[in-house]
XYZ file of C-alpha atoms in Angstrom:
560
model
C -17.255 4.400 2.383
C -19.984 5.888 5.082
C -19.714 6.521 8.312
C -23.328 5.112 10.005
C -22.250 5.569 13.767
C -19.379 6.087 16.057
C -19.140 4.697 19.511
C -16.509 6.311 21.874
C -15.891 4.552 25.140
C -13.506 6.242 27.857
C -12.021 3.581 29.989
C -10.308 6.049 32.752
C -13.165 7.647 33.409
C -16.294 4.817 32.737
C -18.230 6.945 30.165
C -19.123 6.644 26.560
C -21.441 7.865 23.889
C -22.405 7.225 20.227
C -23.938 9.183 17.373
C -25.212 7.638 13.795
C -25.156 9.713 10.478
C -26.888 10.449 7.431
C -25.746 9.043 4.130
C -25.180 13.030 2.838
C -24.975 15.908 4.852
C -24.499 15.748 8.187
C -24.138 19.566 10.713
C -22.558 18.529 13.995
C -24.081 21.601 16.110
C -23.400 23.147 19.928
C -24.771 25.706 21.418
C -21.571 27.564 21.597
C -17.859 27.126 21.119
C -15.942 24.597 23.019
C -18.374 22.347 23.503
C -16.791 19.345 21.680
C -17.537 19.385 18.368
C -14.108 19.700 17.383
C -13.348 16.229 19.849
C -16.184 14.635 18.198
C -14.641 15.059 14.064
C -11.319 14.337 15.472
C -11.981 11.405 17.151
C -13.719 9.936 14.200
C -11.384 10.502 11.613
C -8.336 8.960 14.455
C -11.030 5.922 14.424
C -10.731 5.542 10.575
C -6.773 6.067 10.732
C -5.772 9.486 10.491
C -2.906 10.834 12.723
C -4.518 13.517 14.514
C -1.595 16.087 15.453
C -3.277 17.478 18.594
C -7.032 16.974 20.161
C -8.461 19.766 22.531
C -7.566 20.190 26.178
C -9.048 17.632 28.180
C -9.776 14.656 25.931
C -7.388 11.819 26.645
C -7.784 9.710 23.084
C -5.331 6.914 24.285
C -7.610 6.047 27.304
C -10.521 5.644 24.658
C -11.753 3.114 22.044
C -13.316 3.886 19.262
C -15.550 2.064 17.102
C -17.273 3.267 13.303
C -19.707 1.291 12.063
C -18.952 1.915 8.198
C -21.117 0.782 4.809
C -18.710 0.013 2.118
C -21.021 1.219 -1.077
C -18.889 -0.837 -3.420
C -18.955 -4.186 -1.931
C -22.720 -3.314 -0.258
C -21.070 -4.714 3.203
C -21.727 -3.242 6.743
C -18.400 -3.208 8.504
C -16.584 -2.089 11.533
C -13.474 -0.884 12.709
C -12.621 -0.620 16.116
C -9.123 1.554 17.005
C -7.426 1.400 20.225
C -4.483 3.430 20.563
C -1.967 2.101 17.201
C -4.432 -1.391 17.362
C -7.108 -1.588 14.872
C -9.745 -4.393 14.870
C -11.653 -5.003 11.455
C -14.426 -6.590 10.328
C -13.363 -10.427 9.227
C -10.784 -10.443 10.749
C -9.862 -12.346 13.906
C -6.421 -10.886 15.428
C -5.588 -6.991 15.901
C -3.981 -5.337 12.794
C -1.170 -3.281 12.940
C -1.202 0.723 11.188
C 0.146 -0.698 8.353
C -1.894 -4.216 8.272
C -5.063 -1.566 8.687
C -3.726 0.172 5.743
C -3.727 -2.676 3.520
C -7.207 -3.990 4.718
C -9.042 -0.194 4.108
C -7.134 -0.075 0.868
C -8.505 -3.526 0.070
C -12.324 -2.066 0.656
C -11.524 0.519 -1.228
C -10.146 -1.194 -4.241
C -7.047 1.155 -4.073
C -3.240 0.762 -3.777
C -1.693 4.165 -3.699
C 2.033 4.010 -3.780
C 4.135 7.014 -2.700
C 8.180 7.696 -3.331
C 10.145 7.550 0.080
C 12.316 10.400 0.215
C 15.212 8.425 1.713
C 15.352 5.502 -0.430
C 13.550 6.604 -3.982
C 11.711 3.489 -3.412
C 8.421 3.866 -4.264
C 5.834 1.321 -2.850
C 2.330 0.868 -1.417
C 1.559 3.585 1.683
C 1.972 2.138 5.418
C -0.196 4.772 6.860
C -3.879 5.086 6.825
C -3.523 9.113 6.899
C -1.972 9.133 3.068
C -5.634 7.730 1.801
C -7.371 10.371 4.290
C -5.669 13.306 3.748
C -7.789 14.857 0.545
C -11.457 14.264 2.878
C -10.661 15.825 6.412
C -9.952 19.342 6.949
C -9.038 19.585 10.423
C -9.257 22.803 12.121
C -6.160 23.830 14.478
C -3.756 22.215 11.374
C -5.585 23.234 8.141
C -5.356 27.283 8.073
C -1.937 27.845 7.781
C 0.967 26.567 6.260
C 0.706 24.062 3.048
C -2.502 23.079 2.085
C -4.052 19.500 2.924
C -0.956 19.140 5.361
C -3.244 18.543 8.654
C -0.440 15.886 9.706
C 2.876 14.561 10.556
C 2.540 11.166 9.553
C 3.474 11.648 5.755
C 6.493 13.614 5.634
C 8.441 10.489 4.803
C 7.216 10.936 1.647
C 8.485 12.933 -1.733
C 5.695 15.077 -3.322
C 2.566 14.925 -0.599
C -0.338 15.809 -0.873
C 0.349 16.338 -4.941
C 1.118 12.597 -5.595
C -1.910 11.760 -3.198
C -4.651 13.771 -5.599
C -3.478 12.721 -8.549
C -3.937 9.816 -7.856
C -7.028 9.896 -6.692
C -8.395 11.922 -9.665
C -6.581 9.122 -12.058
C -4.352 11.821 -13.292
C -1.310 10.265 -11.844
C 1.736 8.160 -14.073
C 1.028 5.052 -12.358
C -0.148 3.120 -14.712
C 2.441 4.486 -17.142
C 4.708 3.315 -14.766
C 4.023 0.092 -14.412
C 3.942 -0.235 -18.130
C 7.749 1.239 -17.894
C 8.581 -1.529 -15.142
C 7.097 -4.141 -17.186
C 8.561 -2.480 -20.532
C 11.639 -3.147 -18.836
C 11.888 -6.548 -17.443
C 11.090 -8.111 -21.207
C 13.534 -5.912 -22.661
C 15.806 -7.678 -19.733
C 14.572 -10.911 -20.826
C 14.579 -10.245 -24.515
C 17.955 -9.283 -24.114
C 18.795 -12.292 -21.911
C 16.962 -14.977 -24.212
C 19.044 -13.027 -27.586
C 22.398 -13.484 -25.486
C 21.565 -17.214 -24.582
C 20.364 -17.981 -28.437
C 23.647 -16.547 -29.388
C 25.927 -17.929 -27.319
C 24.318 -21.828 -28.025
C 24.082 -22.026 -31.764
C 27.601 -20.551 -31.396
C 28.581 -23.171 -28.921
C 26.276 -25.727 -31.275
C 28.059 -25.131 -34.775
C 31.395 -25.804 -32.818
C 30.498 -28.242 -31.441
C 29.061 -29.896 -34.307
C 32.759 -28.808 -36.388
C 34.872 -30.170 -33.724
C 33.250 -32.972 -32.849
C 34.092 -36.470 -33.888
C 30.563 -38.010 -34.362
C 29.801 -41.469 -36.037
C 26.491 -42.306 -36.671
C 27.135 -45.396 -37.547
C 28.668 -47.177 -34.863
C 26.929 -50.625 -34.064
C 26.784 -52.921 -30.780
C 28.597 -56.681 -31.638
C 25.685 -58.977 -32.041
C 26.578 -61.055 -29.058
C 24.220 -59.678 -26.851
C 22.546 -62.002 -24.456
C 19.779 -60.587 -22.319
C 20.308 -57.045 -23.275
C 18.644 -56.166 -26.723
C 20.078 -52.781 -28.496
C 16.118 -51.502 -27.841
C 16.687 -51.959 -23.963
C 19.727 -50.256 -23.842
C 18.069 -47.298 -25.705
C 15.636 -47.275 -23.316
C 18.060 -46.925 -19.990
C 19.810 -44.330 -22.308
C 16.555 -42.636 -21.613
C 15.983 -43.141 -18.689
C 19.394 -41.790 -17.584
C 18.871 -39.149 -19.794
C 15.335 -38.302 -17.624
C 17.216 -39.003 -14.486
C 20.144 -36.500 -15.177
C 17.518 -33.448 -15.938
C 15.023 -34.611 -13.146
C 18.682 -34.385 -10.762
C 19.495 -30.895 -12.377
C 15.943 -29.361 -12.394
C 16.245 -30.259 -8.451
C 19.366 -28.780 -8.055
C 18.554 -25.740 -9.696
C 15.513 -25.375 -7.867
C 17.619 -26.102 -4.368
C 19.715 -22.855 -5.897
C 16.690 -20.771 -5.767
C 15.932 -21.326 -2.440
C 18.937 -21.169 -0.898
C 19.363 -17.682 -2.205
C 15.875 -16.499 -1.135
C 16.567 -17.737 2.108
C 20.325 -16.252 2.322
C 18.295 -12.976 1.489
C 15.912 -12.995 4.075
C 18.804 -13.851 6.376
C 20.679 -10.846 5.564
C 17.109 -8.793 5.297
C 16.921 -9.665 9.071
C 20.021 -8.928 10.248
C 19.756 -5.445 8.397
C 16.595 -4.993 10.612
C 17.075 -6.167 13.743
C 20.885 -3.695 13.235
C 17.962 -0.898 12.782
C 15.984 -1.470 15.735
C 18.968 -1.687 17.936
C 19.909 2.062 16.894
C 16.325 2.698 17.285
C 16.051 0.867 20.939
C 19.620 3.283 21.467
C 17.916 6.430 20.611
C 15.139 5.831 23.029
C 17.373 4.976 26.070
C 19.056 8.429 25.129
C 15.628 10.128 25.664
C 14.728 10.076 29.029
C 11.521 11.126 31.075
C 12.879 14.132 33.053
C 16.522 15.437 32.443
C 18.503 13.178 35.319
C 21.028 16.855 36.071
C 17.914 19.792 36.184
C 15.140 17.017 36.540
C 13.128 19.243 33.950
C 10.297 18.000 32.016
C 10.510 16.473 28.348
C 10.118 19.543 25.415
C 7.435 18.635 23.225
C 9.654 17.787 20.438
C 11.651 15.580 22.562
C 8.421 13.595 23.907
C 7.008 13.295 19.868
C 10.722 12.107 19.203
C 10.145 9.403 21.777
C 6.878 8.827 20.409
C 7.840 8.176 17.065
C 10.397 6.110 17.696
C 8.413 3.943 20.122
C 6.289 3.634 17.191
C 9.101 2.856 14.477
C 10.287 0.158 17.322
C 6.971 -1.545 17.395
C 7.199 -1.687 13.604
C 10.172 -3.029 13.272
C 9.973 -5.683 16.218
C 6.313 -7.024 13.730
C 8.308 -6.701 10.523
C 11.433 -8.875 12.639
C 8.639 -11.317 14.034
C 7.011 -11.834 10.443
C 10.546 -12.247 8.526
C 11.489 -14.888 10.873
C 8.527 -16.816 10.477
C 9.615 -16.493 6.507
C 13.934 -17.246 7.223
C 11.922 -20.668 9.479
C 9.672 -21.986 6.587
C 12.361 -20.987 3.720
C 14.596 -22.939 5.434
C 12.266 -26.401 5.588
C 12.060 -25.480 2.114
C 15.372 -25.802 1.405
C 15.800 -28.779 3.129
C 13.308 -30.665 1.478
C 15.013 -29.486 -1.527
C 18.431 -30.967 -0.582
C 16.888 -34.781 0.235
C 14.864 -34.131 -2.923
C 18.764 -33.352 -5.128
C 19.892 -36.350 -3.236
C 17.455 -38.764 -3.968
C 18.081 -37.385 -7.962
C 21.317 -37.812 -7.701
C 21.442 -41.344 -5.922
C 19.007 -42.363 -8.895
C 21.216 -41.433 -11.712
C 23.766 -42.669 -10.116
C 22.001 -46.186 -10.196
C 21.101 -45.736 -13.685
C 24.613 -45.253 -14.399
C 26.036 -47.874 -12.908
C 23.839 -50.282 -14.760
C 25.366 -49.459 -17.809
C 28.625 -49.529 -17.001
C 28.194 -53.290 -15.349
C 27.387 -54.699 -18.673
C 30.618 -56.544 -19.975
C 29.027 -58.321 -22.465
C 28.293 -55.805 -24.997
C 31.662 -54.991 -27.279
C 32.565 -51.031 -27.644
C 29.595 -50.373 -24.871
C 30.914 -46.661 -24.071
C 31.007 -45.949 -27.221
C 27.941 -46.299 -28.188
C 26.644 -44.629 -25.167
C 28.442 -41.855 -25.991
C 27.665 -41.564 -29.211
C 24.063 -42.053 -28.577
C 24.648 -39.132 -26.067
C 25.941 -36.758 -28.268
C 23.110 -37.535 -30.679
C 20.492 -36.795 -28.288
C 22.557 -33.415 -27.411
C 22.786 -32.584 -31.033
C 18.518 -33.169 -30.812
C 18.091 -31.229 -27.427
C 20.715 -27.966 -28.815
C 18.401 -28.309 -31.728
C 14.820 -27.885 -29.731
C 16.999 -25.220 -26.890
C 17.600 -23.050 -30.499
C 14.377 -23.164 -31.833
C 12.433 -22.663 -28.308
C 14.767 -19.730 -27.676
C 14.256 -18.072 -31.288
C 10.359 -18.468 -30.692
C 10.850 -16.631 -27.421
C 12.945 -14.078 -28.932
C 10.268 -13.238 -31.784
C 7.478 -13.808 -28.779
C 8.892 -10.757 -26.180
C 9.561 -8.404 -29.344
C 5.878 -8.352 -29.924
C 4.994 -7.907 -26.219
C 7.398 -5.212 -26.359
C 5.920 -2.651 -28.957
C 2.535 -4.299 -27.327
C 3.037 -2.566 -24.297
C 4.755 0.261 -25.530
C 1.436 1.062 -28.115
C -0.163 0.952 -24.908
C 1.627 2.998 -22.513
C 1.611 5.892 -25.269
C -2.169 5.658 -25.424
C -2.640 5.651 -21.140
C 0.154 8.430 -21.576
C -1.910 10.341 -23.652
C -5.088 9.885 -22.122
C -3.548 10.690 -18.657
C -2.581 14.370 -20.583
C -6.196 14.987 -21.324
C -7.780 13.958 -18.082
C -5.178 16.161 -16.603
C -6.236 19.099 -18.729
C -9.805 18.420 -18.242
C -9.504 18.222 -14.505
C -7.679 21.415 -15.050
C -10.775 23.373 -16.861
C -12.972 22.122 -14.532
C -10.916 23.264 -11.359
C -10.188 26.957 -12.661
C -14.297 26.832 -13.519
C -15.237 26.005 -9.881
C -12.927 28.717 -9.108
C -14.152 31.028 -10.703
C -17.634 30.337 -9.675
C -16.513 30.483 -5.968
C -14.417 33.994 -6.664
C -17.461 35.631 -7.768
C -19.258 34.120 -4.282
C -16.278 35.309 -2.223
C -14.569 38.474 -4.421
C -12.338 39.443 -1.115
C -10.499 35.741 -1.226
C -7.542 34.911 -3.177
C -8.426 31.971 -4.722
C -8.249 32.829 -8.082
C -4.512 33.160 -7.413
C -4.075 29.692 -6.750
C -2.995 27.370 -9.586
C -4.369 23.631 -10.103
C -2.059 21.001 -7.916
C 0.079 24.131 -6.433
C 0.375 23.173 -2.301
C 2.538 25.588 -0.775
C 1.927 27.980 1.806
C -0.420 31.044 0.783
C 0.805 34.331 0.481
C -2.780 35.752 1.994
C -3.435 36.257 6.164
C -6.712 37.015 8.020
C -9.680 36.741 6.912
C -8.374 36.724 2.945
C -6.306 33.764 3.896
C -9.011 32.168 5.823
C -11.736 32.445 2.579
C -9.065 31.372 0.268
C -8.034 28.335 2.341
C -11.301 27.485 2.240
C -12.498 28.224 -1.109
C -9.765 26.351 -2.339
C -10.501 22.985 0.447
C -14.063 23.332 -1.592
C -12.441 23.598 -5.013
C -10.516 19.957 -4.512
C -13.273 18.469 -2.136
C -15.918 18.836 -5.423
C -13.171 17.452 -8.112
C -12.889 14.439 -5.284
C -16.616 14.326 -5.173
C -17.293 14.242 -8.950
C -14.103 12.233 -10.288
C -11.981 10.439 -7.423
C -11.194 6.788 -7.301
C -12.526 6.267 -4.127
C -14.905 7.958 -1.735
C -14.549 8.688 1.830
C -16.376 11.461 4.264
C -15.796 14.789 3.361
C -15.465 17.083 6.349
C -14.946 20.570 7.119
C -14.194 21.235 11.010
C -16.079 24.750 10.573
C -13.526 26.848 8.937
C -12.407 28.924 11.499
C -11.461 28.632 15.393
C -13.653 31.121 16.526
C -16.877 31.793 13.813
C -18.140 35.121 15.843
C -14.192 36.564 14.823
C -14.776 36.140 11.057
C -16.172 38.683 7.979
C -18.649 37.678 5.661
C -20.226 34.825 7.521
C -22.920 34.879 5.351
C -20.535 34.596 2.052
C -18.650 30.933 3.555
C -21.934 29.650 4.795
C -23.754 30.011 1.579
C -20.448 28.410 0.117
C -20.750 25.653 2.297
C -23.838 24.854 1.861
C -24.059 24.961 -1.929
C -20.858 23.164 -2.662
C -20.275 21.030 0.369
C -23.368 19.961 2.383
C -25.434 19.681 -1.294
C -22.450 16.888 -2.585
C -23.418 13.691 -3.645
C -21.243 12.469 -0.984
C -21.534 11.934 2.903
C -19.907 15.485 3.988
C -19.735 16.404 7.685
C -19.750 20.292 8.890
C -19.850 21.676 12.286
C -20.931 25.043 13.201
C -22.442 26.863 16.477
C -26.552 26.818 16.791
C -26.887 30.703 16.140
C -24.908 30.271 12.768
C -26.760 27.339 11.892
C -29.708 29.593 12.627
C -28.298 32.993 10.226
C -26.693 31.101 7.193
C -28.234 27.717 6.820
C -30.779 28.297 4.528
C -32.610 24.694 4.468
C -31.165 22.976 7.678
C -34.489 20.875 8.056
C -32.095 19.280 4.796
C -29.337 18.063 6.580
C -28.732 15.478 9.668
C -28.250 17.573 12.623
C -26.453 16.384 15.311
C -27.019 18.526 18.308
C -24.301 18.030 21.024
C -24.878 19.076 24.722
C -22.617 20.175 27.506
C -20.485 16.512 27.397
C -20.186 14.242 24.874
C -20.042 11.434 26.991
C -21.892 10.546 29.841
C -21.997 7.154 32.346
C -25.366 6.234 31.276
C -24.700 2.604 28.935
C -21.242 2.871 29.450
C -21.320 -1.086 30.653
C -23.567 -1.768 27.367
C -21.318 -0.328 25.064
C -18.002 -1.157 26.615
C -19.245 -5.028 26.211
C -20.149 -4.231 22.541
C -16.401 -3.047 22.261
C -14.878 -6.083 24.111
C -17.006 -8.264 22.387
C -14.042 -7.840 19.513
C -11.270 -6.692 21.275
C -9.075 -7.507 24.798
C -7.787 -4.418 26.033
């Protein structure tokens, strides 16, 4: 995915601006520090989803809208996404989309579905936050530095193993696919062991029945029969017969439905019992303390945040089941009358049999004829259920054979990916001897051990490192970006060192990267910056001029 241009339009204060990209290497450049560039890489990685812990002083993203004009490379499709506070607005799409709608959609571009383990419930299913598929391509720069590595946000700690679970899977080195092989390994096993049980337990039931059984083939209608031949009674056997399965494959199916829709009862009771301790919570947090009248602490204020947030989730997720409990319960309906009318039929059937007085010894010969046509169907039941039996055992050491080979293949990626990460650390140790780098183990996280300007080249060294694997081998594509790699560049050693880095293993991927840097570093390190698309800020980023022209390009999709 590329980022072609970003439009930023600030609705408080009636300015906006925009800025387009190259397909590589892009150098977002100020004269000096504090002169937005920072506002500029933040804002457009909040546009594509991430949650942005904290922009700089001054720039007040929830009275803006942003808009990225994006070129999907897989699908060869210009698209848009337009983000308003937690409302998203996508290409092809004709109503806002929710964080987790947005998710779904960008994973859809993408041809992705990364699933992560919630550390509550062990359940592991698809991400609900755009930040999880961000997280290995933006390297922001007050969150980056310090503290676990790729950790730049909040949004994820949910989640059980982050970022580790996140790059293997985007470097195909995760057990994913191994464990949907397990899942499926596991449901025929259920059902091999299900149709084995079943098998059992009806030639059992057959061979007794058969024993105990008094059966006589041989019984014959008197040959007084007037309108009704022994041919027509066969046939309203028959048809009784067809009646009595139509009457249980309705009822069965009735069942079904009634159970789904007792679930999705009981699913939203269970939520709407969750957003009433959420909906407590907030009433518990108010604006200023109602004794002292002193301000909200920060945590308190990201408390309230977040559970606003969690509130708006759940009040969609209530909105969207009910829509489900109403159409599930039509469905069951229908199903009912449909039983009914089954019923009423053999029923009718029935009774025409029994209002025959003419033919001699009548029930007997129905029933007979009955438990010769069960003797048939136990027959068929037995040999359908022996065919399935023999049918899952094969798909069974199918899919095993196969998740051995993915689980073996998975190994060697993994130890290839391996080699290749301690060789681009090596080459980057002998480029920056005073780092740490070569300390740092392949998918090891934590915290570093190193401070200063050690920890600074080793943080970055090792951002490069992962950014290059991502380049060369990942799943998916997305910007790379480094915001500079260090809050102030005039208080860092060996300038010259990070910059050449940069520039060989960043700016020169085969992959739109973005950089930003002060104009009299550009000037000292970058070696060819006539190479690169230079975006040259000025004193504001945004301005009045256009600001009608663009805010009707952004309310041309959205009503704000």
């Amino acid at each position: 995915m590329i980022i072609k241009r970003i439009l930023i339009v600030d609705h408080e204060n009636a300015e906006s601006g925009e800025y387009t990209f190259g397909n590589k290497a892009n150098l977002i450049i100020s004269q000096s520090n504090s002169q937005g560039k920072s506002s500029l890489i933040k804002s457009i990685y909040y546009g594509l989803g991430f949650k942005i812990n904290k922009f700089p002083t001054g720039w007040d993203i929830s009275k803006m809208s942003i808009k990225l004009c994006l070129f999907n490379e897989r699908t060869r499709e210009d698209l848009y996404v337009i983000r308003h506070e937690n409302l998203y607005y996508v290409s092809g799409r004709d109503n806002s989309l929710s964080p987790t709608e947005y998710t779904r959609w960008l994973s859809d571009q993408l041809d992705i579905d990364l699933k992560l383990k919630n550390k509550s419930s062990e359940e592991v299913t698809s991400v609900a936050y755009p930040s999880a598929l961000i997280v290995p391509f933006y390297i922001d720069q007050d969150d980056s530095w310090s503290g676990r590595l790729f950790a730049s946000t909040n949004e994820l700690t949910m989640y059980k193993k982050v970022p580790d679970r996140i790059f293997e899977y985007v470097l195909g080195i995760s057990d994913d696919e191994e464990m949907k092989l397990s899942a499926k390994i596991s449901k025929k096993q259920k059902q091999h062991s299900n149709a084995k049980a079943k098998h059992g337990y009806i030639k059992n039931a057959f061979l007794d029945y058969i024993e105990n059984d008094n059966f006589n083939s041989n019984i014959v209608l008197t040959e007084s029969l007037d309108s009704f031949s022994k041919q027509s009674i066969d046939n309203l056997i028959s048809l009784i017969n067809t009646a009595n399965k139509k009457y249980i494959g309705h009822k069965t199916e009735r069942i079904k439905l009634q159970r789904i829709y007792d679930q999705k009862r009981k699913s939203e009771a269970e939520y709407r019992s969750i957003l009433k301790m959420y909906e407590d919570d907030y009433k518990r947090i108010k604006a200023k303390c109602k004794h002292c009248k002193s301000e909200l602490t920060i945590e308190q204020v990201q408390t309230r945040m977040d559970i606003s947030s969690n509130v708006s989730q759940l009040k969609m997720m209530i909105a969207s089941i009910k829509k489900d409990i109403d159409l599930s319960e039509k469905k069951v309906y229908e199903a009912r009358l449909e039983e009914k009318t089954a019923l009423k039929e053999y029923r009718k059937l029935s009774g025409q049999i029994r209002s025959i007085p003419e033919i001699k010894s009548l029930n007997d010969y129905i029933s007979q004829a009955s438990k010769k046509r069960s003797q048939e169907e136990f027959a068929k039941i037995i040999q359908t259920l022996e065919t399935e039996v023999g049918k899952l055992e094969v798909e069974i050491s199918e899919l095993r054979l196969e998740k051995k080979e993915i689980k073996s293949n998975t190994r060697r990626a993994l130890e290839d990916i391996k080699s290749l990460y301690e060789k681009y650390i090596d080459q980057l140790s002998l480029l920056m001897p005073r780092s740490d780098i070569n300390k740092i183990s392949f998918k090891k996280f934590t915290g570093l051990q190193s401070s200063g300007v050690i920890g600074n080249q080793t943080y970055f060294g090792i951002y490069l490192v992962y950014m290059r694997l991502v380049s060369e081998l990942g799943r998916y594509k997305l910007p790379f970006c480094i915001d500079s790699f260090i809050k102030n560049e005039t208080d860092c050693d060996n300038l010259d060192k990070m910059f050449e880095a940069t520039e060989k293993y960043l700016l020169n991927q085969d992959s739109q990267t973005i950089f930003s840097a002060i104009q009299d570093s550009v000037d000292k390190y970058i070696e060819h910056p006539e190479k690169y698309n230079c975006i040259i800020l000025g004193d504001r980023l945004l301005s009045t001029a256009n600001y009608q022209d663009n805010l009707q390009e952004i309310m041309r999709e959205i009503q704000i």
